[in-house]
Short mmCIF file of C-alpha atoms in Angstrom, two decimals:
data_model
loop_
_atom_site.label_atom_id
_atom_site.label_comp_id
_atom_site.label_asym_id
_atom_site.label_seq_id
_atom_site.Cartn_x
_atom_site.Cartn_y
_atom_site.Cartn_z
CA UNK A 1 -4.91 99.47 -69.39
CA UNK A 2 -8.07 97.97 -70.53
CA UNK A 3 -9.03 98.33 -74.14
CA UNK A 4 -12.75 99.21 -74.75
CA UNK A 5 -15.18 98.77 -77.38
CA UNK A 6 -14.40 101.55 -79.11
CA UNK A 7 -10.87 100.19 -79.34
CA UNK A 8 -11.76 97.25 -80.78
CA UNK A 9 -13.99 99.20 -83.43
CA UNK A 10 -10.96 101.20 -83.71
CA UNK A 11 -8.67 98.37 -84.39
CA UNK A 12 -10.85 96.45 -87.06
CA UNK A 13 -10.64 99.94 -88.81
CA UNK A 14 -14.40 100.87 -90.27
CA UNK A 15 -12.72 102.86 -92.89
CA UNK A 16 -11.78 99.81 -94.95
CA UNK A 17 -15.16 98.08 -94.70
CA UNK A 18 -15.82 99.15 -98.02
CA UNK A 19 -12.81 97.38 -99.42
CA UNK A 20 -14.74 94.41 -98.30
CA UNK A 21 -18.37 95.56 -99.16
CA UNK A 22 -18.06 97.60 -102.65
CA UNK A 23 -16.87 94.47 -104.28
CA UNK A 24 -19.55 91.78 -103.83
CA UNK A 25 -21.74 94.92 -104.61
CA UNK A 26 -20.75 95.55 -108.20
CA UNK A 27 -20.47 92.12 -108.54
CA UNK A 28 -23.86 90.90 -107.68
CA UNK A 29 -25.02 94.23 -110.22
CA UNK A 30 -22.73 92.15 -113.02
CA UNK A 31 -24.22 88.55 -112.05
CA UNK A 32 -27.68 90.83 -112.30
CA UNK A 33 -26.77 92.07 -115.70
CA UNK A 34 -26.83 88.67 -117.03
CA UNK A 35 -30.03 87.43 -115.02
CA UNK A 36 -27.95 85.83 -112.30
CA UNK A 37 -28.37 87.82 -109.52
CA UNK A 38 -29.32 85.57 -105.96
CA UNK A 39 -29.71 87.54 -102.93
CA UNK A 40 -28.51 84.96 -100.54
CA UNK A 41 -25.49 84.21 -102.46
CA UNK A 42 -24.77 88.21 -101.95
CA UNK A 43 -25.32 87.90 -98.21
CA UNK A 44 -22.93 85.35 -97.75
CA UNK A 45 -20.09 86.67 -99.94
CA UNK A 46 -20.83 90.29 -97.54
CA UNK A 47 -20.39 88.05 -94.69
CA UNK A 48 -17.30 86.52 -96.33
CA UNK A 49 -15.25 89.27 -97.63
CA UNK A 50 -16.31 91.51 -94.22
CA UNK A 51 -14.93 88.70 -92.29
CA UNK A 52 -11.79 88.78 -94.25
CA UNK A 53 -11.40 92.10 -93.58
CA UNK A 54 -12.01 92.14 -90.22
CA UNK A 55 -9.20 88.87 -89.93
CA UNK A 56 -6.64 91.34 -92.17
CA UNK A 57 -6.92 94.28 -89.59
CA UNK A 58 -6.95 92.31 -86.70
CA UNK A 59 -4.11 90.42 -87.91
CA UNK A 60 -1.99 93.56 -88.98
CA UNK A 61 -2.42 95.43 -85.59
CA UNK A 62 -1.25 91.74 -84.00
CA UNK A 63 1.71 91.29 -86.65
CA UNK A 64 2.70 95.17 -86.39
CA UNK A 65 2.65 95.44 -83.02
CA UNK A 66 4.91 92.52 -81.89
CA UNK A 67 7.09 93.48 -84.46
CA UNK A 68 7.49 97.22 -83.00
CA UNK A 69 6.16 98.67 -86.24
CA UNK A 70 3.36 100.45 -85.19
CA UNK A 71 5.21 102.00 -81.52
CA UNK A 72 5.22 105.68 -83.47
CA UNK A 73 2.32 106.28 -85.79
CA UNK A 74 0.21 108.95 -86.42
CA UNK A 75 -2.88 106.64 -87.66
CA UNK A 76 -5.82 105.28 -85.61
CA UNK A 77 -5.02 103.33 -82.33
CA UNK A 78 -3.64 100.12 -82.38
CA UNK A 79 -4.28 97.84 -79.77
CA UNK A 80 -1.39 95.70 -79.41
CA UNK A 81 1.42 98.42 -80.14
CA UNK A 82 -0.41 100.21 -77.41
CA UNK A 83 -0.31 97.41 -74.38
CA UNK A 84 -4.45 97.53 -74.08
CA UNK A 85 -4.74 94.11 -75.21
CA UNK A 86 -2.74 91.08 -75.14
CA UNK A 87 -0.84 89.57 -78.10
CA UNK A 88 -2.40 86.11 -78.00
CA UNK A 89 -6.33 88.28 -77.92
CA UNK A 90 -5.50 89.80 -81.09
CA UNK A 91 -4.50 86.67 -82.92
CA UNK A 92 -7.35 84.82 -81.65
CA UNK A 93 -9.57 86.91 -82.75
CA UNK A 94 -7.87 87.43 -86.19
CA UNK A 95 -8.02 83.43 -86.61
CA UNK A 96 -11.65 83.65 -85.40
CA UNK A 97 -12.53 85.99 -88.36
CA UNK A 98 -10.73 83.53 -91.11
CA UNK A 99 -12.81 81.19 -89.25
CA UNK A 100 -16.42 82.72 -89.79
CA UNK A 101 -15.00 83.78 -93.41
CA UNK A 102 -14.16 79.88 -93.53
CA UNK A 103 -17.76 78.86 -92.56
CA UNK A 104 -19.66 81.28 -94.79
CA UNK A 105 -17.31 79.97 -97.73
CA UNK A 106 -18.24 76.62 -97.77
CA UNK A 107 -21.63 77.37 -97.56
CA UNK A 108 -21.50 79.53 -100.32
CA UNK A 109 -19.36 77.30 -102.58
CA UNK A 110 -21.26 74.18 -101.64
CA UNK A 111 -24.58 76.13 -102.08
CA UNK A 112 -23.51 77.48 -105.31
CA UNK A 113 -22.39 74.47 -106.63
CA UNK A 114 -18.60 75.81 -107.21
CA UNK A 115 -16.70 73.31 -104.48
CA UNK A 116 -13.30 73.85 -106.30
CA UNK A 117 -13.47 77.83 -105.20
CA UNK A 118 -13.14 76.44 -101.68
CA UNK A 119 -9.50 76.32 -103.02
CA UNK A 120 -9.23 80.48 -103.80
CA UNK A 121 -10.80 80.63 -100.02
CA UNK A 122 -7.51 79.25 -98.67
CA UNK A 123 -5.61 81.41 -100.64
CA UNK A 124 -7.50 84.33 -99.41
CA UNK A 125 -7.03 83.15 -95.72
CA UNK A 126 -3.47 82.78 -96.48
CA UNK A 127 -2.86 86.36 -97.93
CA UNK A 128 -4.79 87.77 -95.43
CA UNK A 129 -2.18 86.35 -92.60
CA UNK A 130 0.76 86.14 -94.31
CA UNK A 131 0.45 90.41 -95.52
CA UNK A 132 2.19 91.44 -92.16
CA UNK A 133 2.63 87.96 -90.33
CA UNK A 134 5.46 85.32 -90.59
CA UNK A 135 8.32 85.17 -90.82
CA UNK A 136 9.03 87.07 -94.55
CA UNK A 137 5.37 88.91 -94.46
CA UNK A 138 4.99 90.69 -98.23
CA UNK A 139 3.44 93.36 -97.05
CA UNK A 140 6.62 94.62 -95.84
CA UNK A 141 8.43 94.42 -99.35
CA UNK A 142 6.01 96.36 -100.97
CA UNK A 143 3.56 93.49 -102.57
CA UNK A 144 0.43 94.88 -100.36
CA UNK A 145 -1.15 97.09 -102.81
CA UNK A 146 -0.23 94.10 -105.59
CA UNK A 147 -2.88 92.07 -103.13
CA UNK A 148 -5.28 93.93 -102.46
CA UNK A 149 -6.10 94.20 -106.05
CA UNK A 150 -5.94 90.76 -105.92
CA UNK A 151 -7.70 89.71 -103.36
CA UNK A 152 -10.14 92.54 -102.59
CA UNK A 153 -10.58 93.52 -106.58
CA UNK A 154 -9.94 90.39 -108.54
CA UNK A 155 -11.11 87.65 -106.81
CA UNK A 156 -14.08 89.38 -104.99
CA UNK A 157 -15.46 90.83 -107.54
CA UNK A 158 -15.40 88.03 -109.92
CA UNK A 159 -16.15 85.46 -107.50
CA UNK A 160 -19.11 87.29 -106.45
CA UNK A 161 -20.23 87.63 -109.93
CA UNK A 162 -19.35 83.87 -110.70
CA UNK A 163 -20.90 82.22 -107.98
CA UNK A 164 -24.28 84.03 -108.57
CA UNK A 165 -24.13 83.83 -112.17
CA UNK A 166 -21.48 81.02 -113.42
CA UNK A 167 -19.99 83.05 -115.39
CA UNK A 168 -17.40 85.76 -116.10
CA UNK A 169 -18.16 88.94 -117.98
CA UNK A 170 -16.83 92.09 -119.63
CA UNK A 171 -18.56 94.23 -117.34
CA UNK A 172 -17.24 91.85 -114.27
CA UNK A 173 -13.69 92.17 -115.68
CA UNK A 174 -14.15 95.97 -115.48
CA UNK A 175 -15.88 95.71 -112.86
CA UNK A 176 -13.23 94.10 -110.34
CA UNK A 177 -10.10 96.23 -111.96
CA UNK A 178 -12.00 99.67 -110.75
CA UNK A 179 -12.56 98.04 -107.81
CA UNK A 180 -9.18 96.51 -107.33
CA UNK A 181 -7.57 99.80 -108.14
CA UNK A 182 -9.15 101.85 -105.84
CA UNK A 183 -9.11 99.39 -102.75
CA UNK A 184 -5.13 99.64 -103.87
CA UNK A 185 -5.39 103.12 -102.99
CA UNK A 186 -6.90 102.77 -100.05
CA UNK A 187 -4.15 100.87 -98.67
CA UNK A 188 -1.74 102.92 -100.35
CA UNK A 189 -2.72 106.36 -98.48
CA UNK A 190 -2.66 104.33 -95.21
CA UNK A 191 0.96 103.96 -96.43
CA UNK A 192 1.96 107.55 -98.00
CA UNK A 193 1.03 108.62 -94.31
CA UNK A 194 3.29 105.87 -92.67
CA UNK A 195 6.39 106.71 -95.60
CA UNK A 196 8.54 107.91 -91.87
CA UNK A 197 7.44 105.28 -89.72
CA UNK A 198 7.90 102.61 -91.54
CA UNK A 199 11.08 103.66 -93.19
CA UNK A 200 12.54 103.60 -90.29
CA UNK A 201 11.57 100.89 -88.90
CA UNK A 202 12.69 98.71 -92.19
CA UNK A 203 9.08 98.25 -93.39
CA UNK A 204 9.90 98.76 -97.36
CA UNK A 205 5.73 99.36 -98.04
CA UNK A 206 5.21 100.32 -101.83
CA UNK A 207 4.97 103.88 -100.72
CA UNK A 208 8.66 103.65 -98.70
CA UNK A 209 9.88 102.20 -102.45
CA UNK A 210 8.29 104.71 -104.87
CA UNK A 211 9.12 107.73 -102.31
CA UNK A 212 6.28 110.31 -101.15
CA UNK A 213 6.16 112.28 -104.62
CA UNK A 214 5.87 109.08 -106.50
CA UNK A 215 3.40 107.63 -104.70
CA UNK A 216 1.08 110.41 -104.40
CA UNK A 217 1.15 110.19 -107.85
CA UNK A 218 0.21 106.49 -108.01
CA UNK A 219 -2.90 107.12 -105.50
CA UNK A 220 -4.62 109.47 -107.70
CA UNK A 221 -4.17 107.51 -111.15
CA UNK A 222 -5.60 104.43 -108.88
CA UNK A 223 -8.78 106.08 -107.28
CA UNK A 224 -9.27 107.54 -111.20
CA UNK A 225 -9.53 104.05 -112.40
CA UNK A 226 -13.13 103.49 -111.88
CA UNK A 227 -13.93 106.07 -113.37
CA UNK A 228 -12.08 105.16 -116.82
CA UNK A 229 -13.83 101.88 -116.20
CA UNK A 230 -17.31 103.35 -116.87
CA UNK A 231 -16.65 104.13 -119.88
CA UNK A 232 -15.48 100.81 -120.76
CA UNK A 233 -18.45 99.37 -119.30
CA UNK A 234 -20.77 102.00 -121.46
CA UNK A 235 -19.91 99.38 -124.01
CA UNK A 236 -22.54 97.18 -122.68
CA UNK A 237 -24.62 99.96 -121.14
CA UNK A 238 -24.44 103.63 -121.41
CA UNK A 239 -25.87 104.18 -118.55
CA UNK A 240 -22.64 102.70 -116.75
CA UNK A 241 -21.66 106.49 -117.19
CA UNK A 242 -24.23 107.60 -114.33
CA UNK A 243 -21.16 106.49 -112.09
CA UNK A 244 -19.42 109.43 -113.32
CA UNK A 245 -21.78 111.09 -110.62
CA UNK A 246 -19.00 109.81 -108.43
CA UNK A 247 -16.16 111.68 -109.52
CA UNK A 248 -16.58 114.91 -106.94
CA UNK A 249 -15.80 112.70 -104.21
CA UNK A 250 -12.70 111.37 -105.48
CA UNK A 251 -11.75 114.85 -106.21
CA UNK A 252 -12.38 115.39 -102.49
CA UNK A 253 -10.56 112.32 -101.27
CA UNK A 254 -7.59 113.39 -103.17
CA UNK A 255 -6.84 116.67 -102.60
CA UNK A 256 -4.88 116.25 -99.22
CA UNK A 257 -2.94 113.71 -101.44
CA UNK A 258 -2.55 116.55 -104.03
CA UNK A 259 -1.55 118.93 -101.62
CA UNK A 260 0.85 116.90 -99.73
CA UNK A 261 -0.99 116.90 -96.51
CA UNK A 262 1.15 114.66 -93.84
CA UNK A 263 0.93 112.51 -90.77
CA UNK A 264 -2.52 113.06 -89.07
CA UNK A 265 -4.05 115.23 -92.24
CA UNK A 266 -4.15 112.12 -94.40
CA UNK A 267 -6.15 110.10 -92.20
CA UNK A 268 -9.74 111.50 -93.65
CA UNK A 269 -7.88 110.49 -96.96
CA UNK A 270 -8.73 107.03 -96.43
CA UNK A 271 -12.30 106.95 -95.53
CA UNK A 272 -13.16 109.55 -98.25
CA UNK A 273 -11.40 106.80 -100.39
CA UNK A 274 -13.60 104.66 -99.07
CA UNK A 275 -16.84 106.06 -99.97
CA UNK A 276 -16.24 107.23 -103.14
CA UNK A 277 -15.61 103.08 -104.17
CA UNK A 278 -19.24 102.59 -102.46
CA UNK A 279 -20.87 105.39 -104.24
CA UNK A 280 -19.08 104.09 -107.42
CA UNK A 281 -19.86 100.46 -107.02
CA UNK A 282 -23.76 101.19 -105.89
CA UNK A 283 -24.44 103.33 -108.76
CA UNK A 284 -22.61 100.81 -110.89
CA UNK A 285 -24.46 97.63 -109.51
CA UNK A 286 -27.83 99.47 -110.12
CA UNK A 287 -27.49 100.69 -113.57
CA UNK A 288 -26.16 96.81 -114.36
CA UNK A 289 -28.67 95.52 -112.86
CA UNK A 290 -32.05 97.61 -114.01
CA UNK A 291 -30.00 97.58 -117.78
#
């Protein structure tokens, strides 16, 4: 078997691009609230955190599928677990993502003038293998919702804002904890579909530990985060509540949750996840940055 474009596609998993784009989105609109917005700072933190993405998914279907996690799942096709590509591919081309994430970093903290961040790069690079690879990987104890808030909420959002910017706000803080939240979710209906899968295979995901009723319940209070966020944000601007606009779609995304679709029927779950966190952070950005 030969694996073919569409399997690679397939395996860098479009439907958590905007994990990686809705971030540096609202946070450019926060660095643009306060008169710091810089366009090619923007581009290179897209390049980054897509990069990073594409490293993380590459990486997971490489980590996964030597481990024999991913030999009876009902999700998109993985390319190790399914023999179409070598083991050794995969990593490479995980470590050649960190790579170009590594490159674009140190242009943008050099270029920024924020050196020291080269620091949180590492860290990223690190979390990003280290989710599903080595030897104790903490994505398999439950801790992989606990970084993507981190990582894909926290640190991208803030950086974003900080590098364009130099500073920190209120609306950044907000900012990054709707969008931390709701990448969480993300991940965590990728796992409430896995809950059989990787129960039995030992992988204790946060889903496997809060048990399917549980952590249905956890998804929807996490892709209604934003949403609370706007109105924290309406501090600075009312118009922050124009996000609100939003909201259908993460009615929409959840209901499958709600009505405890399984296996296959949660799959749309994740990319209508997806795009309600870009229509939230693109409304968001705007409003912050024509306030």
């Amino acid at each position: 078997m030969h694996a073919t474009v569409h399997d690679w596609i397939q395996a860098a998993r479009p439907h958590t691009w905007p994990n990686a784009f809705a971030p540096v989105i609202v946070g450019s609109g926060a660095a643009a609230f306060h008169f710091g917005f810089d366009l090619g700072h923007m581009l290179l933190a897209l390049l980054v955190a897509w990069s990073l993405i594409l490293g993380v998914n590459f990486a997971n279907d490489y980590s996964d599928g030597i481990r024999g996690t991913d030999e009876d799942r009902s999700g998109p096709l993985r390319i190790t677990a399914s023999g179409k590509v070598n083991p050794t591919t995969v990593k490479l081309a995980a470590f050649g993502c960190f790579g170009i994430a590594a490159i674009f970093g140190l242009i943008l903290t050099v270029s920024s003038g924020h050196v020291w961040m080269i620091l949180i790069g590492i860290l990223c690079i690190l979390g990003a293998w280290f989710y599903t690879g080595g030897k104790h990987p903490y994505g398999y104890i439950g801790l992989g919702e606990v970084a993507v808030f981190i990582f894909f909420g926290l640190i991208a959002v803030l950086g974003t804002e900080y590098t364009q910017a130099d500073r920190v706000s209120w609306v950044g803080v907000c900012s990054a904890i709707a969008i931390g939240c709701i990448s969480a979710g993300v991940n965590l209906a990728n796992n409430i579909r896995d809950i059989p899968t990787d129960e039995a295979s030992g992988k204790m995901t946060l889903a496997v530990r809060l048990g399917d009723q549980r952590a249905r319940f956890l998804f929807q209070v996490l892709v209604a985060v934003p949403f609370i966020m706007s109105f924290f944000i309406a501090a600075q601007t009312i118009y922050a509540l124009i996000a609100l606009a939003a909201l259908p779609l993460a009615f929409i995304a959840a209901m499958p949750v709600r009505e405890g679709k399984t296996g296959k029927d949660l799959i749309p779950v994740l990319g209508l996840t997806g795009r309600c966190m870009i229509a939230w952070a693109v409304i968001t950005a705007l409003v912050l940055a024509l306030s």
